[in-house]
Amino acid sequence: MTANPAMLDQSRDATPLPRASGFDSTLALLAEGYAFIPNRCRALGTDLFATRLMLSPVLCMSGAEAARHFYDDHRFTRRHALPPTAFALIQDHGSVMVMDGEAHRRRKAMFLSLVGHEALRRLADLTVGHWRAAAARWARQDAVILLDEAHAVLTAAISEWVGLPLDSGETRDRATEFAAMIAGTGAVGPRNWRGHLYRARTERWARRVIAEIRDGRRAVPEGAARTIAEHRDLQGRLLDVKTAGVELINVLRPTVANARYVVFAAMALRDNPACREAQRGADPGALARFTFEVRRVYPFIPFIGGRVREPFTWRGHAFQAGAWVLMDLYGTNHDPRLWPEPDRFDPERFRDAPPGAFDLVSHGAGSAATGHRCPGEGITQILVETLTDQLANGMTYTIPPQDLTLDLANIPARPRSGLVLRDVRPV
């Protein structure tokens, strides 16, 4: 048997590996976006298939069982697993994402130390303060675009939380930079180039901040900026200034990316009046369940890439070291085996229990402490809960007719209008 294009070494009696039609699927991925992997899994009746992207062999896998294998800390690395044009905007070189083993666990422990319960409550309180100040301004405007405004609010809140409060001009500058990085992540061409241009500007600022903290020119309280500046690796060495700046951005930018979830929450409240009423009740778990369902239903990260570290076999196929694999996050969050009527928005599916470690995978799967699950998941959860409460109870507004289409070919997805609000009035 000839080697298949995904670097699989199959035995004679192995089930033939399903393959997507055509020699290369790059154009199909650009056309279908989030739906690319789940479309082919359904068509082929499989959780695993082979294809080529940008002429490179790749395996695509989906579902909870696939997530258990992909998020096994020993089986996959994130190094060289995404195109450089996307990777540099998501994490960049030297970040915790591309580390493995004990070095990864040590760096990850630093991030997890920042997101304890009290720290998250403080971030929520800061965010409410900035949101209410913004809402007072919105009340004096004819209309606002919620996505843009949420970028600014979250930029102000997370910057203050890490110990780097910004004035209004700096907030606008940083928010513009973060928004460009986020928008350019899954793009090719000008949108991606713009993201890199702004990323370079942000990195210069972040490196300057780290240097100023270390030499005493900038006094900062205990918090993320100071922790990152003072963090030492396994050999007891400070991170180089470039890497420390990258990790500072890796706290700020992903938090600002939650602006999309805020917009999705507003859309869900509009489209599901019963959910809006539930947020006004006395059930303390309603906000959490609603946020879980926003994270499950709406498109955020379509898939994540990995390279096989240690050979293993799954579904009768032997994965060789170095094989490129894409794990389907969006499709797993819409898998009918996990989620009855997966396209129906229903927070009550979480009433009996919170989501398991390998089913709701918007931020990865498994353990954040030992594996590659995102350490910022708690930030997302509490911020979306907090701002859903503000949208449901802290202000009134109208949503005029507009184009709220979510184009799944556009990564990361957003409603075309950005969600325009009118007649905003703080309660």
CSV table of C-alpha atoms in Angstrom, one decimal:
chain,number,residue,atom,x,y,z
A,1,MET,CA,0.0,0.0,0.0
A,2,THR,CA,1.3,3.4,-0.9
A,3,ALA,CA,1.7,6.0,1.9
A,4,ASN,CA,-1.3,8.2,2.2
A,5,PRO,CA,-0.9,12.0,2.0
A,6,ALA,CA,-1.3,12.5,5.8
A,7,MET,CA,1.9,10.6,6.7
A,8,LEU,CA,-0.1,7.6,8.1
A,9,ASP,CA,1.5,4.2,8.2
A,10,GLN,CA,-1.4,1.8,7.9
A,11,SER,CA,-1.3,-2.0,8.3
A,12,ARG,CA,-2.8,-4.2,5.6
A,13,ASP,CA,-5.9,-4.8,7.5
A,14,ALA,CA,-6.5,-1.3,8.6
A,15,THR,CA,-9.6,0.5,7.5
A,16,PRO,CA,-8.8,2.7,4.5
A,17,LEU,CA,-8.5,6.3,5.7
A,18,PRO,CA,-11.3,8.5,4.3
A,19,ARG,CA,-10.1,11.3,2.1
A,20,ALA,CA,-11.7,14.5,1.0
A,21,SER,CA,-12.3,14.8,-2.7
A,22,GLY,CA,-9.8,16.7,-4.8
A,23,PHE,CA,-6.0,17.0,-4.6
A,24,ASP,CA,-6.0,20.0,-2.3
A,25,SER,CA,-8.8,21.6,-0.1
A,26,THR,CA,-7.4,25.1,0.4
A,27,LEU,CA,-10.0,26.8,-1.7
A,28,ALA,CA,-12.8,24.8,0.0
A,29,LEU,CA,-11.5,25.8,3.4
A,30,LEU,CA,-11.5,29.5,2.4
A,31,ALA,CA,-15.0,29.1,1.0
A,32,GLU,CA,-16.5,27.2,4.0
A,33,GLY,CA,-14.5,28.3,7.0
A,34,TYR,CA,-15.9,26.9,10.2
A,35,ALA,CA,-18.0,24.4,8.3
A,36,PHE,CA,-15.1,22.9,6.3
A,37,ILE,CA,-14.2,20.0,8.7
A,38,PRO,CA,-17.8,19.2,9.9
A,39,ASN,CA,-19.1,19.2,6.4
A,40,ARG,CA,-16.6,16.5,5.3
A,41,CYS,CA,-17.0,14.5,8.5
A,42,ARG,CA,-20.8,14.3,7.8
A,43,ALA,CA,-20.3,13.5,4.1
A,44,LEU,CA,-17.7,10.8,4.7
A,45,GLY,CA,-19.4,9.4,7.8
A,46,THR,CA,-16.2,9.7,9.9
A,47,ASP,CA,-14.5,11.6,12.6
A,48,LEU,CA,-11.1,11.4,10.8
A,49,PHE,CA,-10.2,12.2,7.2
A,50,ALA,CA,-7.1,13.1,5.2
A,51,THR,CA,-6.7,16.0,2.7
A,52,ARG,CA,-4.1,18.6,1.7
A,53,LEU,CA,-4.1,22.3,2.7
A,54,MET,CA,-1.7,24.7,1.0
A,55,LEU,CA,-0.3,21.5,-0.7
A,56,SER,CA,0.7,20.0,2.7
A,57,PRO,CA,-0.8,16.7,3.9
A,58,VAL,CA,-3.1,17.1,6.9
A,59,LEU,CA,-5.4,15.0,9.0
A,60,CYS,CA,-8.7,16.5,10.2
A,61,MET,CA,-10.4,15.0,13.3
A,62,SER,CA,-13.6,15.9,15.2
A,63,GLY,CA,-15.6,14.9,18.2
A,64,ALA,CA,-15.1,14.3,21.9
A,65,GLU,CA,-13.0,11.1,21.4
A,66,ALA,CA,-10.8,13.0,19.0
A,67,ALA,CA,-10.4,15.7,21.5
A,68,ARG,CA,-9.2,13.2,24.2
A,69,HIS,CA,-6.4,12.2,21.9
A,70,PHE,CA,-5.5,15.6,20.5
A,71,TYR,CA,-5.3,17.2,24.0
A,72,ASP,CA,-3.2,14.4,25.4
A,73,ASP,CA,-0.1,16.3,26.5
A,74,HIS,CA,2.3,13.6,25.2
A,75,ARG,CA,0.9,13.1,21.8
A,76,PHE,CA,0.8,16.5,20.2
A,77,THR,CA,2.8,19.7,20.1
A,78,ARG,CA,1.6,23.1,18.8
A,79,ARG,CA,4.9,23.9,17.2
A,80,HIS,CA,4.8,24.4,13.4
A,81,ALA,CA,1.1,23.5,13.4
A,82,LEU,CA,-0.4,26.7,12.0
A,83,PRO,CA,0.6,28.9,9.0
A,84,PRO,CA,3.1,31.6,10.2
A,85,THR,CA,0.8,34.4,9.1
A,86,ALA,CA,-1.9,33.2,11.5
A,87,PHE,CA,0.3,31.9,14.3
A,88,ALA,CA,2.1,35.3,14.7
A,89,LEU,CA,-1.2,37.0,15.3
A,90,ILE,CA,-2.6,34.3,17.7
A,91,GLN,CA,0.4,33.6,19.9
A,92,ASP,CA,3.8,34.2,18.3
A,93,HIS,CA,7.1,32.5,18.9
A,94,GLY,CA,8.3,31.9,22.4
A,95,SER,CA,4.8,31.8,23.8
A,96,VAL,CA,3.4,29.2,26.2
A,97,MET,CA,1.4,27.7,23.3
A,98,VAL,CA,4.4,26.2,21.6
A,99,MET,CA,6.0,24.8,24.7
A,100,ASP,CA,5.9,21.2,25.8
A,101,GLY,CA,6.6,19.1,28.9
A,102,GLU,CA,7.8,20.6,32.2
A,103,ALA,CA,8.7,24.0,30.6
A,104,HIS,CA,5.1,24.3,29.3
A,105,ARG,CA,3.7,23.4,32.7
A,106,ARG,CA,5.8,26.0,34.5
A,107,ARG,CA,4.8,28.8,32.1
A,108,LYS,CA,1.2,27.7,32.2
A,109,ALA,CA,1.3,27.7,36.0
A,110,MET,CA,2.3,31.4,35.8
A,111,PHE,CA,-0.8,32.2,33.7
A,112,LEU,CA,-3.1,30.1,35.9
A,113,SER,CA,-1.8,31.9,39.0
A,114,LEU,CA,-3.3,35.1,37.6
A,115,VAL,CA,-6.9,33.9,37.2
A,116,GLY,CA,-7.9,32.8,40.7
A,117,HIS,CA,-11.4,33.6,41.9
A,118,GLU,CA,-10.6,36.9,43.5
A,119,ALA,CA,-8.6,38.1,40.5
A,120,LEU,CA,-11.5,37.2,38.2
A,121,ARG,CA,-14.0,39.0,40.4
A,122,ARG,CA,-11.8,42.1,40.3
A,123,LEU,CA,-11.6,41.9,36.5
A,124,ALA,CA,-15.4,41.7,36.4
A,125,ASP,CA,-15.8,44.7,38.6
A,126,LEU,CA,-13.4,46.8,36.6
A,127,THR,CA,-15.2,45.7,33.4
A,128,VAL,CA,-18.6,46.8,34.8
A,129,GLY,CA,-17.1,50.2,35.7
A,130,HIS,CA,-15.7,50.8,32.2
A,131,TRP,CA,-18.9,49.4,30.6
A,132,ARG,CA,-21.2,51.8,32.6
A,133,ALA,CA,-19.0,54.8,31.8
A,134,ALA,CA,-19.2,53.8,28.1
A,135,ALA,CA,-23.0,53.3,28.3
A,136,ALA,CA,-23.3,56.9,29.6
A,137,ARG,CA,-21.5,58.1,26.5
A,138,TRP,CA,-23.6,55.8,24.2
A,139,ALA,CA,-26.7,57.5,25.6
A,140,ARG,CA,-25.6,60.7,24.0
A,141,GLN,CA,-25.0,59.2,20.6
A,142,ASP,CA,-27.5,58.4,17.9
A,143,ALA,CA,-26.1,54.8,17.5
A,144,VAL,CA,-23.1,52.7,18.4
A,145,ILE,CA,-21.6,49.6,16.9
A,146,LEU,CA,-21.4,47.2,19.8
A,147,LEU,CA,-18.4,45.2,18.6
A,148,ASP,CA,-16.2,48.3,18.4
A,149,GLU,CA,-17.4,49.6,21.7
A,150,ALA,CA,-16.8,46.2,23.4
A,151,HIS,CA,-13.3,46.2,22.1
A,152,ALA,CA,-12.6,49.5,23.8
A,153,VAL,CA,-14.3,48.6,27.1
A,154,LEU,CA,-12.4,45.3,27.3
A,155,THR,CA,-9.1,47.0,26.4
A,156,ALA,CA,-9.5,49.5,29.2
A,157,ALA,CA,-10.6,46.9,31.7
A,158,ILE,CA,-7.9,44.3,31.0
A,159,SER,CA,-5.2,46.9,30.8
A,160,GLU,CA,-6.1,48.3,34.2
A,161,TRP,CA,-6.4,44.7,35.6
A,162,VAL,CA,-2.8,43.8,34.5
A,163,GLY,CA,-1.5,47.0,36.1
A,164,LEU,CA,-1.2,49.2,33.1
A,165,PRO,CA,-4.2,51.6,33.1
A,166,LEU,CA,-4.6,53.6,30.0
A,167,ASP,CA,-6.0,57.0,29.3
A,168,SER,CA,-8.7,57.4,26.7
A,169,GLY,CA,-6.3,58.0,23.8
A,170,GLU,CA,-4.2,55.0,24.7
A,171,THR,CA,-7.3,52.9,25.0
A,172,ARG,CA,-8.4,53.8,21.5
A,173,ASP,CA,-4.9,53.0,20.1
A,174,ARG,CA,-4.6,49.7,21.9
A,175,ALA,CA,-8.1,48.6,21.1
A,176,THR,CA,-7.5,49.4,17.4
A,177,GLU,CA,-4.4,47.3,17.4
A,178,PHE,CA,-6.0,44.3,19.2
A,179,ALA,CA,-9.0,44.4,17.0
A,180,ALA,CA,-6.8,44.4,13.9
A,181,MET,CA,-4.9,41.4,15.2
A,182,ILE,CA,-8.0,39.5,16.0
A,183,ALA,CA,-9.7,40.3,12.6
A,184,GLY,CA,-6.5,39.3,10.7
A,185,THR,CA,-6.0,35.9,12.3
A,186,GLY,CA,-7.9,33.8,9.9
A,187,ALA,CA,-7.6,36.0,6.9
A,188,VAL,CA,-5.3,36.2,3.8
A,189,GLY,CA,-4.3,39.4,2.1
A,190,PRO,CA,-4.9,43.0,3.3
A,191,ARG,CA,-6.8,42.1,6.6
A,192,ASN,CA,-3.9,39.8,7.7
A,193,TRP,CA,-1.3,42.3,6.6
A,194,ARG,CA,-3.0,45.0,8.7
A,195,GLY,CA,-3.1,42.7,11.7
A,196,HIS,CA,0.7,42.2,11.4
A,197,LEU,CA,1.3,45.9,11.1
A,198,TYR,CA,-0.6,46.7,14.3
A,199,ARG,CA,0.9,43.6,16.0
A,200,ALA,CA,4.4,45.1,15.4
A,201,ARG,CA,3.3,48.4,17.0
A,202,THR,CA,1.8,46.6,20.0
A,203,GLU,CA,4.9,44.5,20.5
A,204,ARG,CA,7.1,47.6,20.6
A,205,TRP,CA,4.9,49.0,23.4
A,206,ALA,CA,4.8,45.7,25.3
A,207,ARG,CA,8.6,45.3,25.2
A,208,ARG,CA,9.0,48.9,26.4
A,209,VAL,CA,6.6,48.2,29.3
A,210,ILE,CA,8.5,45.1,30.4
A,211,ALA,CA,11.9,46.9,30.3
A,212,GLU,CA,10.5,49.8,32.3
A,213,ILE,CA,9.1,47.5,34.9
A,214,ARG,CA,12.4,45.7,35.3
A,215,ASP,CA,14.5,48.7,35.6
A,216,GLY,CA,12.2,50.5,37.9
A,217,ARG,CA,11.0,53.3,35.6
A,218,ARG,CA,7.4,52.0,35.7
A,219,ALA,CA,5.8,51.2,39.1
A,220,VAL,CA,3.1,48.6,38.7
A,221,PRO,CA,1.0,46.8,41.4
A,222,GLU,CA,0.9,43.1,41.8
A,223,GLY,CA,-0.8,41.7,38.8
A,224,ALA,CA,-0.2,40.2,35.4
A,225,ALA,CA,2.3,42.7,34.0
A,226,ARG,CA,4.5,42.5,37.0
A,227,THR,CA,4.2,38.7,37.2
A,228,ILE,CA,5.2,38.3,33.6
A,229,ALA,CA,8.1,40.7,33.9
A,230,GLU,CA,9.5,38.8,36.9
A,231,HIS,CA,8.7,35.3,35.7
A,232,ARG,CA,11.7,32.9,35.6
A,233,ASP,CA,12.1,29.7,33.5
A,234,LEU,CA,13.2,26.3,34.7
A,235,GLN,CA,16.8,27.5,34.7
A,236,GLY,CA,15.9,30.5,36.9
A,237,ARG,CA,16.3,33.0,34.1
A,238,LEU,CA,14.1,35.9,33.4
A,239,LEU,CA,12.3,35.7,30.1
A,240,ASP,CA,13.9,37.7,27.4
A,241,VAL,CA,12.2,41.0,26.8
A,242,LYS,CA,10.7,39.9,23.5
A,243,THR,CA,9.1,36.8,24.9
A,244,ALA,CA,7.9,38.6,28.0
A,245,GLY,CA,6.2,41.1,25.7
A,246,VAL,CA,4.6,38.4,23.7
A,247,GLU,CA,3.2,36.8,26.9
A,248,LEU,CA,1.8,40.2,28.1
A,249,ILE,CA,0.0,40.5,24.8
A,250,ASN,CA,-1.2,37.0,25.2
A,251,VAL,CA,-3.1,38.2,28.3
A,252,LEU,CA,-4.4,41.4,26.7
A,253,ARG,CA,-5.4,40.4,23.1
A,254,PRO,CA,-7.4,37.2,23.9
A,255,THR,CA,-9.4,39.1,26.5
A,256,VAL,CA,-10.3,41.8,24.0
A,257,ALA,CA,-11.3,39.1,21.5
A,258,ASN,CA,-14.2,38.3,23.9
A,259,ALA,CA,-15.9,41.3,22.3
A,260,ARG,CA,-17.2,38.9,19.8
A,261,TYR,CA,-18.8,36.8,22.5
A,262,VAL,CA,-20.4,39.9,23.9
A,263,VAL,CA,-21.9,40.6,20.5
A,264,PHE,CA,-23.1,37.0,20.3
A,265,ALA,CA,-24.6,37.2,23.7
A,266,ALA,CA,-26.6,40.3,22.6
A,267,MET,CA,-27.7,38.4,19.5
A,268,ALA,CA,-28.8,35.5,21.6
A,269,LEU,CA,-30.8,37.7,24.0
A,270,ARG,CA,-32.5,39.3,21.1
A,271,ASP,CA,-33.3,36.0,19.4
A,272,ASN,CA,-34.4,34.1,22.6
A,273,PRO,CA,-36.7,36.3,24.7
A,274,ALA,CA,-37.1,33.5,27.3
A,275,CYS,CA,-33.4,33.6,27.9
A,276,ARG,CA,-33.5,37.4,28.4
A,277,GLU,CA,-36.3,36.9,31.0
A,278,ALA,CA,-34.2,34.2,32.7
A,279,GLN,CA,-31.4,36.6,33.2
A,280,ARG,CA,-33.7,38.9,35.2
A,281,GLY,CA,-34.7,36.1,37.6
A,282,ALA,CA,-33.2,35.0,40.8
A,283,ASP,CA,-31.5,31.8,39.4
A,284,PRO,CA,-27.8,32.3,40.1
A,285,GLY,CA,-26.9,29.7,37.6
A,286,ALA,CA,-28.8,31.2,34.7
A,287,LEU,CA,-25.9,33.5,33.6
A,288,ALA,CA,-23.4,30.7,33.6
A,289,ARG,CA,-25.7,28.3,31.6
A,290,PHE,CA,-26.4,31.1,29.1
A,291,THR,CA,-22.7,31.8,28.7
A,292,PHE,CA,-21.8,28.1,28.2
A,293,GLU,CA,-24.4,28.0,25.4
A,294,VAL,CA,-23.1,31.2,23.8
A,295,ARG,CA,-19.7,29.7,23.7
A,296,ARG,CA,-21.0,26.4,22.3
A,297,VAL,CA,-23.3,27.7,19.6
A,298,TYR,CA,-21.5,30.7,18.2
A,299,PRO,CA,-18.4,30.6,16.0
A,300,PHE,CA,-15.2,31.6,17.7
A,301,ILE,CA,-12.2,29.4,17.0
A,302,PRO,CA,-12.9,26.9,14.1
A,303,PHE,CA,-10.1,24.5,14.7
A,304,ILE,CA,-6.6,24.2,16.2
A,305,GLY,CA,-3.5,22.7,14.7
A,306,GLY,CA,-1.0,20.2,16.2
A,307,ARG,CA,2.0,18.0,15.2
A,308,VAL,CA,2.2,14.4,16.4
A,309,ARG,CA,5.0,14.1,19.0
A,310,GLU,CA,4.7,10.4,19.7
A,311,PRO,CA,3.3,7.8,17.3
A,312,PHE,CA,-0.1,6.4,18.3
A,313,THR,CA,-3.0,4.6,16.7
A,314,TRP,CA,-6.6,5.7,16.6
A,315,ARG,CA,-9.5,4.3,14.7
A,316,GLY,CA,-7.2,1.8,13.1
A,317,HIS,CA,-4.8,4.4,11.7
A,318,ALA,CA,-1.2,4.9,12.9
A,319,PHE,CA,-0.3,8.5,13.3
A,320,GLN,CA,3.4,9.0,12.6
A,321,ALA,CA,5.6,11.6,14.4
A,322,GLY,CA,5.5,14.9,12.6
A,323,ALA,CA,2.0,14.4,11.0
A,324,TRP,CA,0.0,17.6,10.8
A,325,VAL,CA,-3.4,17.4,12.4
A,326,LEU,CA,-6.3,19.8,12.7
A,327,MET,CA,-8.8,19.3,15.6
A,328,ASP,CA,-12.3,20.5,14.8
A,329,LEU,CA,-13.6,22.7,17.7
A,330,TYR,CA,-16.6,24.3,16.0
A,331,GLY,CA,-17.9,20.9,14.7
A,332,THR,CA,-17.4,19.2,18.1
A,333,ASN,CA,-19.4,22.0,19.7
A,334,HIS,CA,-22.2,21.1,17.2
A,335,ASP,CA,-21.9,17.3,17.3
A,336,PRO,CA,-25.4,15.8,17.7
A,337,ARG,CA,-23.9,12.9,19.6
A,338,LEU,CA,-23.0,15.3,22.3
A,339,TRP,CA,-25.6,18.0,21.9
A,340,PRO,CA,-29.2,17.0,20.9
A,341,GLU,CA,-30.5,19.5,18.4
A,342,PRO,CA,-27.1,21.1,18.3
A,343,ASP,CA,-28.2,24.2,16.4
A,344,ARG,CA,-30.9,25.1,18.9
A,345,PHE,CA,-29.9,27.6,21.5
A,346,ASP,CA,-30.8,26.0,24.9
A,347,PRO,CA,-28.9,27.0,28.0
A,348,GLU,CA,-31.0,24.5,30.0
A,349,ARG,CA,-28.9,21.7,28.5
A,350,PHE,CA,-26.4,22.7,31.2
A,351,ARG,CA,-28.9,22.7,34.1
A,352,ASP,CA,-27.9,19.3,35.5
A,353,ALA,CA,-24.2,19.7,35.2
A,354,PRO,CA,-21.5,22.0,33.7
A,355,PRO,CA,-19.9,20.9,30.5
A,356,GLY,CA,-17.3,18.1,30.5
A,357,ALA,CA,-13.7,18.5,29.8
A,358,PHE,CA,-14.0,17.0,26.3
A,359,ASP,CA,-17.3,18.2,24.9
A,360,LEU,CA,-17.5,22.0,25.1
A,361,VAL,CA,-14.2,22.7,23.5
A,362,SER,CA,-14.3,26.4,22.5
A,363,HIS,CA,-11.2,26.9,24.6
A,364,GLY,CA,-9.7,23.4,24.1
A,365,ALA,CA,-10.2,20.3,26.0
A,366,GLY,CA,-8.7,18.4,28.9
A,367,SER,CA,-6.8,20.1,31.7
A,368,ALA,CA,-5.5,23.7,31.6
A,369,ALA,CA,-2.9,22.9,34.2
A,370,THR,CA,-1.2,20.0,32.4
A,371,GLY,CA,-2.3,20.3,28.8
A,372,HIS,CA,-2.9,22.9,26.1
A,373,ARG,CA,-6.4,24.0,27.2
A,374,CYS,CA,-6.5,27.8,27.2
A,375,PRO,CA,-5.7,29.3,30.7
A,376,GLY,CA,-7.9,32.3,29.8
A,377,GLU,CA,-11.1,30.3,29.7
A,378,GLY,CA,-12.1,31.6,33.1
A,379,ILE,CA,-11.7,35.2,31.9
A,380,THR,CA,-14.0,34.5,29.0
A,381,GLN,CA,-16.6,32.9,31.2
A,382,ILE,CA,-16.8,35.6,33.8
A,383,LEU,CA,-16.7,38.5,31.3
A,384,VAL,CA,-19.5,37.1,29.2
A,385,GLU,CA,-21.6,36.4,32.2
A,386,THR,CA,-20.9,39.9,33.5
A,387,LEU,CA,-21.6,41.7,30.3
A,388,THR,CA,-24.7,39.6,29.6
A,389,ASP,CA,-26.0,40.8,32.9
A,390,GLN,CA,-25.3,44.4,31.8
A,391,LEU,CA,-27.0,43.9,28.5
A,392,ALA,CA,-30.1,42.3,30.1
A,393,ASN,CA,-30.3,44.4,33.3
A,394,GLY,CA,-27.9,47.3,33.2
A,395,MET,CA,-29.2,49.2,30.1
A,396,THR,CA,-32.1,49.5,27.7
A,397,TYR,CA,-31.6,49.8,23.9
A,398,THR,CA,-33.1,49.0,20.6
A,399,ILE,CA,-31.6,46.9,17.8
A,400,PRO,CA,-32.7,48.4,14.5
A,401,PRO,CA,-33.0,46.4,11.3
A,402,GLN,CA,-29.5,45.6,10.0
A,403,ASP,CA,-27.4,42.8,8.5
A,404,LEU,CA,-26.6,40.4,11.3
A,405,THR,CA,-25.5,37.6,9.0
A,406,LEU,CA,-22.8,35.4,10.4
A,407,ASP,CA,-20.6,34.3,7.5
A,408,LEU,CA,-18.9,31.1,8.5
A,409,ALA,CA,-16.4,31.6,5.7
A,410,ASN,CA,-15.1,34.7,7.6
A,411,ILE,CA,-12.6,33.6,10.4
A,412,PRO,CA,-13.1,34.9,13.0
A,413,ALA,CA,-16.8,35.3,12.5
A,414,ARG,CA,-18.8,38.5,13.3
A,415,PRO,CA,-22.2,39.8,12.3
A,416,ARG,CA,-21.7,42.0,9.2
A,417,SER,CA,-23.0,45.1,10.9
A,418,GLY,CA,-21.0,44.6,14.1
A,419,LEU,CA,-24.5,44.9,15.9
A,420,VAL,CA,-25.8,48.5,15.9
A,421,LEU,CA,-27.5,49.6,19.0
A,422,ARG,CA,-29.8,52.7,19.2
A,423,ASP,CA,-31.5,54.5,22.1
A,424,VAL,CA,-29.1,53.3,24.7
A,425,ARG,CA,-30.1,54.2,28.2
A,426,PRO,CA,-28.3,53.0,31.3
A,427,VAL,CA,-30.6,51.6,34.0
